[in-house]
PDB file of C-alpha atoms and ligand atoms in Angstrom:
ATOM      1  CA  MET A   1     109.292  79.434 170.621  1.00  0.00           C
ATOM      2  CA  GLN A   2     111.026  79.029 167.334  1.00  0.00           C
ATOM      3  CA  ALA A   3     108.974  75.880 166.633  1.00  0.00           C
ATOM      4  CA  ARG A   4     105.742  77.717 167.418  1.00  0.00           C
ATOM      5  CA  ALA A   5     106.528  80.431 164.950  1.00  0.00           C
ATOM      6  CA  VAL A   6     107.226  77.877 162.243  1.00  0.00           C
ATOM      7  CA  LEU A   7     103.993  76.050 162.996  1.00  0.00           C
ATOM      8  CA  ALA A   8     102.065  79.323 162.767  1.00  0.00           C
ATOM      9  CA  SER A   9     103.454  80.138 159.358  1.00  0.00           C
ATOM     10  CA  VAL A  10     102.778  76.627 158.090  1.00  0.00           C
ATOM     11  CA  LEU A  11      99.158  76.985 159.193  1.00  0.00           C
ATOM     12  CA  ALA A  12      98.910  80.387 157.527  1.00  0.00           C
ATOM     13  CA  VAL A  13     100.230  79.011 154.268  1.00  0.00           C
ATOM     14  CA  ALA A  14      97.835  76.079 154.468  1.00  0.00           C
ATOM     15  CA  LEU A  15      94.902  78.467 154.924  1.00  0.00           C
ATOM     16  CA  VAL A  16      95.933  80.591 151.985  1.00  0.00           C
ATOM     17  CA  LEU A  17      96.348  77.544 149.810  1.00  0.00           C
ATOM     18  CA  SER A  18      92.966  76.139 150.682  1.00  0.00           C
ATOM     19  CA  GLY A  19      91.434  79.511 149.832  1.00  0.00           C
ATOM     20  CA  CYS A  20      93.111  79.514 146.452  1.00  0.00           C
ATOM     21  CA  ALA A  21      91.843  76.036 145.782  1.00  0.00           C
ATOM     22  CA  GLN A  22      88.222  77.196 145.964  1.00  0.00           C
ATOM     23  CA  PRO A  23      86.482  77.226 142.613  1.00  0.00           C
ATOM     24  CA  HIS A  24      86.559  80.813 141.452  1.00  0.00           C
ATOM     25  CA  ARG A  25      82.824  81.115 140.864  1.00  0.00           C
ATOM     26  CA  THR A  26      82.021  80.628 144.574  1.00  0.00           C
ATOM     27  CA  ILE A  27      83.905  83.760 145.510  1.00  0.00           C
ATOM     28  CA  ALA A  28      82.933  85.919 142.520  1.00  0.00           C
ATOM     29  CA  PRO A  29      80.417  88.551 143.566  1.00  0.00           C
ATOM     30  CA  VAL A  30      76.871  88.090 142.323  1.00  0.00           C
ATOM     31  CA  GLY A  31      76.253  89.919 139.080  1.00  0.00           C
ATOM     32  CA  ALA A  32      79.953  90.034 138.278  1.00  0.00           C
ATOM     33  CA  PRO A  33      81.065  89.609 134.675  1.00  0.00           C
ATOM     34  CA  PRO A  34      81.502  86.038 133.474  1.00  0.00           C
ATOM     35  CA  PRO A  35      84.307  84.188 135.234  1.00  0.00           C
ATOM     36  CA  GLU A  36      86.567  84.067 132.182  1.00  0.00           C
ATOM     37  CA  SER A  37      86.924  87.828 132.254  1.00  0.00           C
ATOM     38  CA  THR A  38      87.641  88.077 135.972  1.00  0.00           C
ATOM     39  CA  ALA A  39      89.564  84.898 136.568  1.00  0.00           C
ATOM     40  CA  PRO A  40      93.323  85.158 136.630  1.00  0.00           C
ATOM     41  CA  PRO A  41      94.904  83.638 133.526  1.00  0.00           C
ATOM     42  CA  THR A  42      95.032  79.884 133.716  1.00  0.00           C
ATOM     43  CA  PRO A  43      98.646  78.886 134.028  1.00  0.00           C
ATOM     44  CA  LYS A  44      99.808  77.338 130.772  1.00  0.00           C
ATOM     45  CA  PRO A  45     100.875  73.735 131.272  1.00  0.00           C
ATOM     46  CA  HIS A  46     104.362  72.889 130.127  1.00  0.00           C
ATOM     47  CA  PRO A  47     104.512  72.998 126.317  1.00  0.00           C
ATOM     48  CA  SER A  48     106.373  69.725 125.956  1.00  0.00           C
ATOM     49  CA  VAL A  49     103.561  67.967 127.773  1.00  0.00           C
ATOM     50  CA  THR A  50     100.539  69.417 126.006  1.00  0.00           C
ATOM     51  CA  LYS A  51     101.783  70.537 122.588  1.00  0.00           C
ATOM     52  CA  PRO A  52      99.566  68.630 120.192  1.00  0.00           C
ATOM     53  CA  ALA A  53     101.460  66.175 118.049  1.00  0.00           C
ATOM     54  CA  LYS A  54     101.877  67.324 114.441  1.00  0.00           C
ATOM     55  CA  PRO A  55      98.991  65.924 112.451  1.00  0.00           C
ATOM     56  CA  PRO A  56     100.091  62.951 110.398  1.00  0.00           C
ATOM     57  CA  LEU A  57     100.675  63.570 106.692  1.00  0.00           C
ATOM     58  CA  ARG A  58      97.759  62.434 104.631  1.00  0.00           C
ATOM     59  CA  PRO A  59      98.643  59.664 102.184  1.00  0.00           C
ATOM     60  CA  LEU A  60      99.362  60.516  98.577  1.00  0.00           C
ATOM     61  CA  PRO A  61      96.716  59.302  96.162  1.00  0.00           C
ATOM     62  CA  ALA A  62      97.688  56.122  94.294  1.00  0.00           C
ATOM     63  CA  LYS A  63      97.575  57.995  91.000  1.00  0.00           C
ATOM     64  CA  LEU A  64      97.698  61.632  89.998  1.00  0.00           C
ATOM     65  CA  PRO A  65      94.376  63.407  90.515  1.00  0.00           C
ATOM     66  CA  ALA A  66      92.395  64.379  87.423  1.00  0.00           C
ATOM     67  CA  GLY A  67      92.413  67.897  86.076  1.00  0.00           C
ATOM     68  CA  LEU A  68      96.139  68.651  86.151  1.00  0.00           C
ATOM     69  CA  GLY A  69      97.429  70.861  83.332  1.00  0.00           C
ATOM     70  CA  ARG A  70      99.508  68.473  81.243  1.00  0.00           C
ATOM     71  CA  ASN A  71      99.270  69.886  77.749  1.00  0.00           C
ATOM     72  CA  THR A  72      98.908  73.222  76.044  1.00  0.00           C
ATOM     73  CA  GLY A  73      95.676  72.342  74.248  1.00  0.00           C
ATOM     74  CA  VAL A  74      97.266  73.381  70.955  1.00  0.00           C
ATOM     75  CA  ARG A  75     100.019  71.941  68.781  1.00  0.00           C
ATOM     76  CA  PRO A  76     102.838  74.204  70.020  1.00  0.00           C
ATOM     77  CA  VAL A  77     104.564  73.106  73.179  1.00  0.00           C
ATOM     78  CA  ALA A  78     105.350  75.066  76.355  1.00  0.00           C
ATOM     79  CA  LEU A  79     108.574  75.436  78.299  1.00  0.00           C
ATOM     80  CA  THR A  80     108.462  75.630  82.085  1.00  0.00           C
ATOM     81  CA  PHE A  81     111.408  76.473  84.361  1.00  0.00           C
ATOM     82  CA  ASP A  82     111.218  75.497  88.038  1.00  0.00           C
ATOM     83  CA  ASP A  83     112.747  76.328  91.413  1.00  0.00           C
ATOM     84  CA  GLY A  84     114.111  79.818  90.656  1.00  0.00           C
ATOM     85  CA  PRO A  85     114.528  82.641  90.445  1.00  0.00           C
ATOM     86  CA  SER A  86     118.284  82.168  90.708  1.00  0.00           C
ATOM     87  CA  PRO A  87     120.767  84.976  90.132  1.00  0.00           C
ATOM     88  CA  ALA A  88     123.205  82.445  88.664  1.00  0.00           C
ATOM     89  CA  TRP A  89     120.900  80.875  86.075  1.00  0.00           C
ATOM     90  CA  THR A  90     117.630  82.734  85.537  1.00  0.00           C
ATOM     91  CA  PRO A  91     119.183  85.743  83.729  1.00  0.00           C
ATOM     92  CA  LYS A  92     120.968  83.377  81.332  1.00  0.00           C
ATOM     93  CA  VAL A  93     117.777  81.435  80.630  1.00  0.00           C
ATOM     94  CA  LEU A  94     115.987  84.730  80.030  1.00  0.00           C
ATOM     95  CA  ASP A  95     118.729  85.818  77.606  1.00  0.00           C
ATOM     96  CA  GLN A  96     118.305  82.606  75.623  1.00  0.00           C
ATOM     97  CA  LEU A  97     114.533  82.853  75.495  1.00  0.00           C
ATOM     98  CA  LYS A  98     114.841  86.429  74.313  1.00  0.00           C
ATOM     99  CA  ALA A  99     117.345  85.451  71.615  1.00  0.00           C
ATOM    100  CA  ALA A 100     115.006  82.673  70.419  1.00  0.00           C
ATOM    101  CA  LYS A 101     111.976  85.009  70.613  1.00  0.00           C
ATOM    102  CA  VAL A 102     109.956  82.584  72.751  1.00  0.00           C
ATOM    103  CA  THR A 103     108.357  82.835  76.156  1.00  0.00           C
ATOM    104  CA  ALA A 104     108.141  80.349  79.011  1.00  0.00           C
ATOM    105  CA  THR A 105     106.497  79.846  82.381  1.00  0.00           C
ATOM    106  CA  PHE A 106     108.616  80.293  85.520  1.00  0.00           C
ATOM    107  CA  CYS A 107     107.505  78.224  88.507  1.00  0.00           C
ATOM    108  CA  VAL A 108     109.021  80.291  91.288  1.00  0.00           C
ATOM    109  CA  VAL A 109     109.726  79.420  94.909  1.00  0.00           C
ATOM    110  CA  GLY A 110     108.488  82.104  97.341  1.00  0.00           C
ATOM    111  CA  ARG A 111     111.655  82.203  99.418  1.00  0.00           C
ATOM    112  CA  GLU A 112     113.728  82.854  96.273  1.00  0.00           C
ATOM    113  CA  VAL A 113     111.243  85.467  95.086  1.00  0.00           C
ATOM    114  CA  GLN A 114     111.778  87.313  98.363  1.00  0.00           C
ATOM    115  CA  ARG A 115     115.547  87.153  97.879  1.00  0.00           C
ATOM    116  CA  HIS A 116     115.618  88.153  94.206  1.00  0.00           C
ATOM    117  CA  PRO A 117     112.594  90.325  93.441  1.00  0.00           C
ATOM    118  CA  GLU A 118     114.377  92.034  90.544  1.00  0.00           C
ATOM    119  CA  LEU A 119     114.454  88.717  88.678  1.00  0.00           C
ATOM    120  CA  VAL A 120     110.692  88.362  89.058  1.00  0.00           C
ATOM    121  CA  ARG A 121     110.272  91.837  87.603  1.00  0.00           C
ATOM    122  CA  ARG A 122     112.446  90.906  84.646  1.00  0.00           C
ATOM    123  CA  ILE A 123     110.484  87.673  84.043  1.00  0.00           C
ATOM    124  CA  VAL A 124     107.257  89.669  83.941  1.00  0.00           C
ATOM    125  CA  ARG A 125     108.713  92.532  81.898  1.00  0.00           C
ATOM    126  CA  GLU A 126     109.896  90.134  79.208  1.00  0.00           C
ATOM    127  CA  GLY A 127     106.455  88.623  78.748  1.00  0.00           C
ATOM    128  CA  HIS A 128     106.776  85.286  80.563  1.00  0.00           C
ATOM    129  CA  GLN A 129     104.178  83.635  82.766  1.00  0.00           C
ATOM    130  CA  LEU A 130     104.480  83.089  86.499  1.00  0.00           C
ATOM    131  CA  CYS A 131     103.547  79.977  88.411  1.00  0.00           C
ATOM    132  CA  ASN A 132     103.502  79.623  92.201  1.00  0.00           C
ATOM    133  CA  HIS A 133     105.788  76.725  93.206  1.00  0.00           C
ATOM    134  CA  SER A 134     105.253  77.007  97.009  1.00  0.00           C
ATOM    135  CA  TRP A 135     107.235  78.929  99.596  1.00  0.00           C
ATOM    136  CA  ARG A 136     110.166  76.595 100.249  1.00  0.00           C
ATOM    137  CA  HIS A 137     109.652  73.680  97.872  1.00  0.00           C
ATOM    138  CA  ASP A 138     108.179  71.435 100.538  1.00  0.00           C
ATOM    139  CA  LEU A 139     107.661  68.097  98.794  1.00  0.00           C
ATOM    140  CA  ASP A 140     105.106  67.104 101.437  1.00  0.00           C
ATOM    141  CA  LEU A 141     103.113  70.329 101.321  1.00  0.00           C
ATOM    142  CA  ALA A 142     100.074  68.796  99.622  1.00  0.00           C
ATOM    143  CA  ARG A 143      99.808  66.238 102.442  1.00  0.00           C
ATOM    144  CA  ARG A 144      99.660  68.804 105.233  1.00  0.00           C
ATOM    145  CA  PRO A 145      96.579  70.402 106.828  1.00  0.00           C
ATOM    146  CA  VAL A 146      94.626  72.536 104.376  1.00  0.00           C
ATOM    147  CA  ALA A 147      95.212  75.712 106.430  1.00  0.00           C
ATOM    148  CA  GLU A 148      98.958  75.135 106.211  1.00  0.00           C
ATOM    149  CA  ILE A 149      98.811  74.606 102.439  1.00  0.00           C
ATOM    150  CA  ARG A 150      96.777  77.752 102.027  1.00  0.00           C
ATOM    151  CA  ALA A 151      99.146  79.854 104.151  1.00  0.00           C
ATOM    152  CA  ASP A 152     102.131  78.614 102.121  1.00  0.00           C
ATOM    153  CA  LEU A 153     100.621  79.375  98.709  1.00  0.00           C
ATOM    154  CA  ASP A 154      99.248  82.693  99.902  1.00  0.00           C
ATOM    155  CA  ARG A 155     102.614  83.741 101.330  1.00  0.00           C
ATOM    156  CA  THR A 156     104.271  82.940  97.996  1.00  0.00           C
ATOM    157  CA  ASN A 157     101.702  84.948  96.038  1.00  0.00           C
ATOM    158  CA  LYS A 158     102.161  87.883  98.390  1.00  0.00           C
ATOM    159  CA  ALA A 159     105.946  87.785  97.853  1.00  0.00           C
ATOM    160  CA  ILE A 160     105.360  87.782  94.090  1.00  0.00           C
ATOM    161  CA  GLN A 161     102.998  90.755  94.409  1.00  0.00           C
ATOM    162  CA  LYS A 162     105.521  92.601  96.538  1.00  0.00           C
ATOM    163  CA  ALA A 163     108.237  91.972  93.943  1.00  0.00           C
ATOM    164  CA  SER A 164     106.071  92.798  90.954  1.00  0.00           C
ATOM    165  CA  PRO A 165     102.811  94.515  91.931  1.00  0.00           C
ATOM    166  CA  GLY A 166      99.870  93.426  89.809  1.00  0.00           C
ATOM    167  CA  ALA A 167     101.713  90.418  88.322  1.00  0.00           C
ATOM    168  CA  LYS A 168      99.381  87.608  87.335  1.00  0.00           C
ATOM    169  CA  VAL A 169      99.999  84.163  88.828  1.00  0.00           C
ATOM    170  CA  PRO A 170      97.611  81.928  86.919  1.00  0.00           C
ATOM    171  CA  PHE A 171      99.245  78.617  87.854  1.00  0.00           C
ATOM    172  CA  TYR A 172     100.368  76.531  90.793  1.00  0.00           C
ATOM    173  CA  ARG A 173     102.797  73.633  90.470  1.00  0.00           C
ATOM    174  CA  GLN A 174     103.143  71.226  93.371  1.00  0.00           C
ATOM    175  CA  PRO A 175     106.793  70.469  94.245  1.00  0.00           C
ATOM    176  CA  GLY A 176     107.717  67.007  93.060  1.00  0.00           C
ATOM    177  CA  GLY A 177     104.354  66.710  91.307  1.00  0.00           C
ATOM    178  CA  ARG A 178     103.041  65.204  94.556  1.00  0.00           C
ATOM    179  CA  TRP A 179      99.492  66.434  94.152  1.00  0.00           C
ATOM    180  CA  THR A 180      96.522  65.776  96.394  1.00  0.00           C
ATOM    181  CA  SER A 181      92.923  66.837  95.919  1.00  0.00           C
ATOM    182  CA  GLU A 182      93.419  69.168  98.911  1.00  0.00           C
ATOM    183  CA  VAL A 183      96.197  71.181  97.282  1.00  0.00           C
ATOM    184  CA  LEU A 184      94.177  71.326  94.071  1.00  0.00           C
ATOM    185  CA  GLY A 185      91.278  72.808  96.043  1.00  0.00           C
ATOM    186  CA  VAL A 186      93.457  75.418  97.729  1.00  0.00           C
ATOM    187  CA  ALA A 187      95.114  76.458  94.454  1.00  0.00           C
ATOM    188  CA  LYS A 188      91.692  76.797  92.842  1.00  0.00           C
ATOM    189  CA  ASN A 189      90.417  78.905  95.749  1.00  0.00           C
ATOM    190  CA  LEU A 190      93.377  81.219  95.303  1.00  0.00           C
ATOM    191  CA  GLY A 191      92.613  81.573  91.586  1.00  0.00           C
ATOM    192  CA  MET A 192      95.389  79.296  90.280  1.00  0.00           C
ATOM    193  CA  ARG A 193      95.172  76.336  87.918  1.00  0.00           C
ATOM    194  CA  PRO A 194      97.272  73.232  88.549  1.00  0.00           C
ATOM    195  CA  LEU A 195     100.229  73.004  86.190  1.00  0.00           C
ATOM    196  CA  HIS A 196     101.829  69.608  85.758  1.00  0.00           C
ATOM    197  CA  TRP A 197     103.967  68.501  82.782  1.00  0.00           C
ATOM    198  CA  SER A 198     104.249  65.793  80.156  1.00  0.00           C
ATOM    199  CA  VAL A 199     107.996  65.806  79.415  1.00  0.00           C
ATOM    200  CA  ASP A 200     110.547  65.479  82.203  1.00  0.00           C
ATOM    201  CA  PRO A 201     114.184  65.068  81.112  1.00  0.00           C
ATOM    202  CA  GLN A 202     115.161  64.882  84.801  1.00  0.00           C
ATOM    203  CA  ASP A 203     117.642  67.706  84.409  1.00  0.00           C
ATOM    204  CA  TRP A 204     117.725  67.997  88.219  1.00  0.00           C
ATOM    205  CA  ASP A 205     119.579  64.659  88.264  1.00  0.00           C
ATOM    206  CA  LYS A 206     122.582  66.222  86.466  1.00  0.00           C
ATOM    207  CA  PRO A 207     122.579  64.437  83.106  1.00  0.00           C
ATOM    208  CA  THR A 208     124.767  65.989  80.397  1.00  0.00           C
ATOM    209  CA  ALA A 209     123.382  68.670  78.134  1.00  0.00           C
ATOM    210  CA  ALA A 210     123.330  66.161  75.262  1.00  0.00           C
ATOM    211  CA  THR A 211     121.240  63.735  77.330  1.00  0.00           C
ATOM    212  CA  ILE A 212     118.785  66.449  78.307  1.00  0.00           C
ATOM    213  CA  GLY A 213     118.447  67.394  74.632  1.00  0.00           C
ATOM    214  CA  LYS A 214     117.929  63.785  73.540  1.00  0.00           C
ATOM    215  CA  ARG A 215     115.341  63.081  76.217  1.00  0.00           C
ATOM    216  CA  VAL A 216     113.308  66.170  75.361  1.00  0.00           C
ATOM    217  CA  HIS A 217     113.573  65.473  71.633  1.00  0.00           C
ATOM    218  CA  ALA A 218     112.392  61.877  72.041  1.00  0.00           C
ATOM    219  CA  ALA A 219     109.548  62.489  74.499  1.00  0.00           C
ATOM    220  CA  THR A 220     107.951  65.646  73.142  1.00  0.00           C
ATOM    221  CA  ARG A 221     104.586  65.351  71.411  1.00  0.00           C
ATOM    222  CA  PRO A 222     102.276  68.084  70.148  1.00  0.00           C
ATOM    223  CA  GLY A 223     101.012  70.215  73.030  1.00  0.00           C
ATOM    224  CA  ALA A 224     103.679  68.968  75.455  1.00  0.00           C
ATOM    225  CA  ILE A 225     104.585  70.815  78.624  1.00  0.00           C
ATOM    226  CA  VAL A 226     108.325  70.469  79.167  1.00  0.00           C
ATOM    227  CA  LEU A 227     109.731  70.582  82.692  1.00  0.00           C
ATOM    228  CA  LEU A 228     113.166  72.179  83.116  1.00  0.00           C
ATOM    229  CA  HIS A 229     114.975  73.899  85.994  1.00  0.00           C
ATOM    230  CA  ASP A 230     116.515  77.351  86.290  1.00  0.00           C
ATOM    231  CA  GLY A 231     117.079  77.092  90.046  1.00  0.00           C
ATOM    232  CA  GLY A 232     117.677  74.720  92.933  1.00  0.00           C
ATOM    233  CA  GLY A 233     121.238  73.769  91.961  1.00  0.00           C
ATOM    234  CA  ASN A 234     123.837  73.968  89.210  1.00  0.00           C
ATOM    235  CA  ARG A 235     121.892  74.317  85.968  1.00  0.00           C
ATOM    236  CA  ALA A 236     124.829  74.556  83.565  1.00  0.00           C
ATOM    237  CA  ALA A 237     123.726  71.448  81.653  1.00  0.00           C
ATOM    238  CA  THR A 238     120.155  72.681  81.255  1.00  0.00           C
ATOM    239  CA  LEU A 239     121.447  76.010  80.064  1.00  0.00           C
ATOM    240  CA  ALA A 240     123.832  74.350  77.603  1.00  0.00           C
ATOM    241  CA  ALA A 241     121.005  72.152  76.292  1.00  0.00           C
ATOM    242  CA  CYS A 242     118.671  75.072  75.694  1.00  0.00           C
ATOM    243  CA  PRO A 243     119.789  76.541  72.355  1.00  0.00           C
ATOM    244  CA  LYS A 244     119.499  73.290  70.358  1.00  0.00           C
ATOM    245  CA  MET A 245     116.463  72.103  72.300  1.00  0.00           C
ATOM    246  CA  ILE A 246     114.561  75.342  71.819  1.00  0.00           C
ATOM    247  CA  ALA A 247     115.418  75.434  68.106  1.00  0.00           C
ATOM    248  CA  ASP A 248     114.326  71.784  67.728  1.00  0.00           C
ATOM    249  CA  LEU A 249     110.989  72.302  69.517  1.00  0.00           C
ATOM    250  CA  LYS A 250     110.322  75.531  67.651  1.00  0.00           C
ATOM    251  CA  ARG A 251     110.898  73.857  64.312  1.00  0.00           C
ATOM    252  CA  ARG A 252     108.820  70.735  65.025  1.00  0.00           C
ATOM    253  CA  PHE A 253     105.894  72.153  67.001  1.00  0.00           C
ATOM    254  CA  GLY A 254     106.291  75.827  67.746  1.00  0.00           C
ATOM    255  CA  ILE A 255     106.591  77.157  71.291  1.00  0.00           C
ATOM    256  CA  THR A 256     103.618  78.845  72.925  1.00  0.00           C
ATOM    257  CA  ARG A 257     102.970  80.815  76.060  1.00  0.00           C
ATOM    258  CA  LEU A 258     100.606  79.015  78.435  1.00  0.00           C
ATOM    259  CA  HIS A 259      97.159  80.558  78.721  1.00  0.00           C
TER     260      HIS A 259
HETATM  261 ZN1  LIG B   1     110.437  72.093  91.789  1.00  0.00          ZN
END
């Protein structure tokens, strides 16, 4: 008796299953809405099985693309400070620029903008330029899918606007200077010009202040764009190099705001 009952339920289950296996359209009533609106949701296959592999990074071009901003177009040179804003260093850089009566361009990282919006407001209030330097300083950003690049730059601009409504962000600088034509296109679409540089004292590599000063002095030509850092690490040497360096550049070329 027991066995009969079991057999009956097995048969019942089998019948139900075979019914479920029927293609949905054969049981949908005539004139019903399209199957996708009446069909039960398709079960999602396991994510680890179907998740598409991350698209491979596109290769970097063999040489820098054309059209990068690498000089001021006039004799005076421009100072650019990257990877901030940083509560430890940016205010001190701003104090020095104010004392020297010059302005600079701050290439800000979106994540830091979100953390320190008051520093963005001070940068703008004191007459400096802003440059988008991506959300999290992803060195590979320019090699990623265009939609991803666009979302990153857009997110950074939105953080800047939230910190300082109406602030202009005329420039984009690719982290590491690893440009591709794709990132150039996205920056252009978002109304930003690519800002590269012509003098890099490699202050991120922790040389002494004297070395930073010497490198900038030796490499700077009329119209140079000088790359320095006010964020992303300990910038004591950069800060210590600034007074002499700024005075030297001012005397030899003049220092201009980027336009
Ligand atoms: Zn940087």
